[in-house]
Coordinates of C-alpha atoms in Angstrom, one line a residue:
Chain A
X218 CA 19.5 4.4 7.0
X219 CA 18.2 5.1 3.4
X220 CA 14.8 4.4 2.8
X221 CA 13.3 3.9 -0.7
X222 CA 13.8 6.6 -2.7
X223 CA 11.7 7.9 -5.7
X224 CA 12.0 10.5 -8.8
X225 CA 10.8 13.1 -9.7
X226 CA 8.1 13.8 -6.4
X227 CA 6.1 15.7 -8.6
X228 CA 5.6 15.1 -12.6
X229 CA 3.4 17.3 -14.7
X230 CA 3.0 15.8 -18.2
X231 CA 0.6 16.6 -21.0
X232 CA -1.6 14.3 -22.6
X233 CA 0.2 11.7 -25.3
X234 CA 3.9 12.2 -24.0
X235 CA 5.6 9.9 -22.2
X236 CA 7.0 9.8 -18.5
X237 CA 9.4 7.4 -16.8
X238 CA 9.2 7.2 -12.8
X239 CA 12.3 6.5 -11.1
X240 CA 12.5 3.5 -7.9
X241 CA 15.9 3.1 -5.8
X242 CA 15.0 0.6 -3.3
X243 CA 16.4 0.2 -0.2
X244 CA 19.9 -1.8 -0.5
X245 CA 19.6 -5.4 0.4
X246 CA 15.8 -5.8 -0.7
X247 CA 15.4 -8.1 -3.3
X248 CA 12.0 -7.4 -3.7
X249 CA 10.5 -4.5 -5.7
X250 CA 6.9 -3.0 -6.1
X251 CA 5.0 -0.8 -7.7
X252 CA 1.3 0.6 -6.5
X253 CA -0.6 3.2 -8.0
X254 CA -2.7 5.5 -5.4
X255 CA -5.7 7.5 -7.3
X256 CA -9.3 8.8 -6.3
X257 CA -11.1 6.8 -8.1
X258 CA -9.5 3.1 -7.8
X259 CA -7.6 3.7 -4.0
X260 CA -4.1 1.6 -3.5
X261 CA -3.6 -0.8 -6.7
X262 CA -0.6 -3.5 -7.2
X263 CA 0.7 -2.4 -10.7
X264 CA 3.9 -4.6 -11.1
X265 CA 6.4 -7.1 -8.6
X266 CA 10.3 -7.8 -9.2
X267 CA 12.1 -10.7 -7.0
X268 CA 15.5 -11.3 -7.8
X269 CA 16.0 -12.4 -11.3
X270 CA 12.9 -14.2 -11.7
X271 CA 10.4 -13.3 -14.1
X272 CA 8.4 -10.2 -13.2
X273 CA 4.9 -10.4 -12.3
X274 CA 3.5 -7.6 -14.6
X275 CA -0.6 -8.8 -13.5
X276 CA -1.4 -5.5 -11.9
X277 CA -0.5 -3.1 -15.2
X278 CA -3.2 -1.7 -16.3
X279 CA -2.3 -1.7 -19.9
X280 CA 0.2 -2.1 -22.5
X281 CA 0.9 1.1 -22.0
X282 CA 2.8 0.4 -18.9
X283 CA 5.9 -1.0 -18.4
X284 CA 8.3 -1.9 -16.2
X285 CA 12.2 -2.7 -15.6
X286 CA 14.5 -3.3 -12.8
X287 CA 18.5 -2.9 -13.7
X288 CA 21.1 -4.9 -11.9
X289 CA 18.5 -6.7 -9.6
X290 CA 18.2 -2.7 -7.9
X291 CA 16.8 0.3 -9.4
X292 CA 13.4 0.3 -11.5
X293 CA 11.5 2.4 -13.7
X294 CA 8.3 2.8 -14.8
X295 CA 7.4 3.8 -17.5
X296 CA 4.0 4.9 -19.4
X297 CA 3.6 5.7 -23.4
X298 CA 1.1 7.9 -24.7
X299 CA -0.3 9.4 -21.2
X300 CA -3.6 9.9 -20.5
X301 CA -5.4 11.9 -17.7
X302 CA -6.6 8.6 -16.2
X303 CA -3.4 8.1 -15.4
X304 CA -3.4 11.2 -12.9
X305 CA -2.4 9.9 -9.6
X306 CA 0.9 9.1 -7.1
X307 CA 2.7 6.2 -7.9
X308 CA 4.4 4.7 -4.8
X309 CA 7.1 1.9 -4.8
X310 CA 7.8 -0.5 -2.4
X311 CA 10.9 -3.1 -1.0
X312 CA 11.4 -5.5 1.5
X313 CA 13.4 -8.8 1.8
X314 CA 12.3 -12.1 0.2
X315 CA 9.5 -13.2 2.3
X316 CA 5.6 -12.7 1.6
X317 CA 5.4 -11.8 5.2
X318 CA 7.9 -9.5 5.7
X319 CA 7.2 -5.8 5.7
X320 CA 6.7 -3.5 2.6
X321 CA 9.2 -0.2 2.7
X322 CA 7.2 2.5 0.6
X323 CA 8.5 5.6 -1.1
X324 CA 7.3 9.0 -0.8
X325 CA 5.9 8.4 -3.9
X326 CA 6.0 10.3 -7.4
X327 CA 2.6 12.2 -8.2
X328 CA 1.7 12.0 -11.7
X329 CA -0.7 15.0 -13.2
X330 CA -1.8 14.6 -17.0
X331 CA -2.7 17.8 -17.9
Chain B
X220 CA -10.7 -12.3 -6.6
X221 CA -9.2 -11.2 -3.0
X222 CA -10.8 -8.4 -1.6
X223 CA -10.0 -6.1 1.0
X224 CA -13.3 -4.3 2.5
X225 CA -13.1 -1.3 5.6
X226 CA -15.7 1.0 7.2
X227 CA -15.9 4.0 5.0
X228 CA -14.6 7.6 6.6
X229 CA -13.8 10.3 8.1
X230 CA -13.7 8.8 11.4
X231 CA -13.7 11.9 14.0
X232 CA -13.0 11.0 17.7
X233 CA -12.1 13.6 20.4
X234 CA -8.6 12.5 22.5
X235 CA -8.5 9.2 24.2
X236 CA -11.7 7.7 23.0
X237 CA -11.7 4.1 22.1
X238 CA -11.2 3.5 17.9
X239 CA -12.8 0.8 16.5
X240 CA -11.8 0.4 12.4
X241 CA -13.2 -2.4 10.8
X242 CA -11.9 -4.8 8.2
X243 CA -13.2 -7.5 6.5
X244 CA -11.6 -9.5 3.7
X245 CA -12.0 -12.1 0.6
X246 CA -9.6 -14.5 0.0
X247 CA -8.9 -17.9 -1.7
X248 CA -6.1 -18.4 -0.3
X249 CA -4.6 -18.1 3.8
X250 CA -3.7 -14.6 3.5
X251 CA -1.7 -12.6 5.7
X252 CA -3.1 -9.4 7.1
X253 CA -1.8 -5.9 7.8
X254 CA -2.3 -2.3 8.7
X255 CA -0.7 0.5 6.8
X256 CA -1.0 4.1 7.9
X257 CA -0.5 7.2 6.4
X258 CA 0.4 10.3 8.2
X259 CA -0.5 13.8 6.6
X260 CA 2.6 14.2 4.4
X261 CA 4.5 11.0 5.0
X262 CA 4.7 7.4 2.8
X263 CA 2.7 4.6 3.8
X264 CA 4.3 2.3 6.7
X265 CA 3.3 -0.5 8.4
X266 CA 1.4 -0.7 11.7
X267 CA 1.0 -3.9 12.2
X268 CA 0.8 -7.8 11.2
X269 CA -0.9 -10.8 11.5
X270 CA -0.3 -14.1 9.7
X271 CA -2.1 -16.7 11.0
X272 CA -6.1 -17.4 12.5
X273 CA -5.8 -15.9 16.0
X274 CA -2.7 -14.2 16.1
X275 CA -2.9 -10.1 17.6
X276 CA -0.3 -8.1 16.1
X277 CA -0.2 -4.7 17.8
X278 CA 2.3 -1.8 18.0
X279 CA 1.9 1.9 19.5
X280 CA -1.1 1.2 20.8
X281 CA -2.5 -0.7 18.2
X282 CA -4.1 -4.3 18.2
X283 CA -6.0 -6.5 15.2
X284 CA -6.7 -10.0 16.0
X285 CA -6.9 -12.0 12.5
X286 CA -10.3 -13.8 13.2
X287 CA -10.5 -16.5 10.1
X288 CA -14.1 -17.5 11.2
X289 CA -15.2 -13.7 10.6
X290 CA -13.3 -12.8 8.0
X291 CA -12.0 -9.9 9.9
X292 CA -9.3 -8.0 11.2
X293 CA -10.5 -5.2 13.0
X294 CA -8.1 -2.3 14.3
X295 CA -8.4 -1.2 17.5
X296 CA -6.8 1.3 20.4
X297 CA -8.2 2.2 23.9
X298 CA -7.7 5.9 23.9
X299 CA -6.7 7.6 20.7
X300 CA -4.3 10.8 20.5
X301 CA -3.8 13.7 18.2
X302 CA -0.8 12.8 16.7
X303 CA -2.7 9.2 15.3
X304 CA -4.6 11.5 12.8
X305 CA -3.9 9.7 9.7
X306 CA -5.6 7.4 6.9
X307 CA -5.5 3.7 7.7
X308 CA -5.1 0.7 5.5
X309 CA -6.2 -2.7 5.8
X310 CA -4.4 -5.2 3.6
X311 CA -4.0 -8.7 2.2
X312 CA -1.5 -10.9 1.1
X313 CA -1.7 -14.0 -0.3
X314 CA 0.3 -14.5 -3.1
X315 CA 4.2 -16.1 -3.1
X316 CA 4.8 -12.7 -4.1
X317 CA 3.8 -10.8 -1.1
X318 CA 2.0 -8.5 -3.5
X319 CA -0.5 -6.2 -0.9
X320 CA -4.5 -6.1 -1.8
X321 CA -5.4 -2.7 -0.2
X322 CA -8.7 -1.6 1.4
X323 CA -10.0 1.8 0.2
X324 CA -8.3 3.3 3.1
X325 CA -10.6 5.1 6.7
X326 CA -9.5 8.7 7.3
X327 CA -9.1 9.1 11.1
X328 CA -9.2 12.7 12.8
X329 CA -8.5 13.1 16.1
X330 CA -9.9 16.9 17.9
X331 CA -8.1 17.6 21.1

């Protein structure tokens, strides 16, 4: 079946624009979250959907970041004014409503800030 | 906070020799424990799970034993192949949320 699946695989910005990363979980999960991988930091929670419940935005690094989730399935994230410390792949993740059940990751979406 | 701690890499290891990765972890809570891996050009998937003190999980090969009076959860397999070359991650959960502390991740390179 369809995993999660994530847009664009590649993005190559320049510094101060915006970018919006694309999540399509997989259907059925009602759980939905977003990592960051870099060099520097490793594997990093950013941000956590579950339903219609209030997000749990603890993870984002800034105000810079945000996050949405339409119709309880797709998300974006988004960041304003880029900077090259934001260079690395950002990965979502879905499973079913259970803090034990597996995470399903994404190929991820590598972010470059020239 | 939680913390997730692993034996720093590359691990190299000629075909079916025993791998030993450790893990060690921080936490306030009970966490649950897991290993990710990451083959060379695929996403991150689980390995394996463990969710309470004494529990193995194992798959492919693959055992960790959550040992709460260590702290650890160590990754093992008796005789390593080429295709396990990959980077491993330990990881916690504790939260409602299910949201996954990471370790920094052990590359593992297996020579025929």
């Amino acid at each position: 079946g369809a995993g999660v699946s994530q847009s664009p695989s590649n993005k190559v910005t320049e510094k101060g624009k915006d970018v919006e990363l694309r999540c399509d979980p997989i259907s059925g999960h009602t759980a939905l979250y977003w990592y960051r991988q870099s060099l520097g930091q490793g594997l990093e929670f950013l941000i956590y959907f579950q339903g219609n419940s209030a997000p749990d935005k603890s993870g984002l690094p800034s105000d810079r970041f945000s996050a949405e989730r339409t119709g309880g399935s797709v998300s974006t994230l988004t960041i304003q004014r880029t900077q090259q410390e934001d260079s690395a792949v950002y990965l979502c993740a879905s499973s079913l409503a259970n803090r034990n059940q597996p995470q399903h990751f994404g190929d991820g979406t590598r972010l470059s800030i020239l | 906070g939680d913390s997730v701690t692993q034996m720093e890499g590359p691990v190299t290891l000629s075909e079916e020799a025993f791998l030993t990765i450790n893990c060690t972890y921080t936490a306030t809570g009970y966490p649950s424990l897991f290993w990710y891996v990451q083959y060379p050009g695929e996403g991150l998937q689980l390995l394996l799970k463990a969710t309470k003190a004494d529990d193995k999980g194992s798959n492919k090969g693959f055992e960790a034993t959550y040992r709460k009076e260590t702290t650890s959860f160590h990754l093992e397999k008796g005789s390593v192949q080429v295709s396990d070359s990959a980077v491993y991650f330990c990881a916690l959960s504790t939260s409602n949320t299910g949201k996954l502390i990471f370790g920094q991740g052990t590359t593992l390179q297996v020579k025929p």
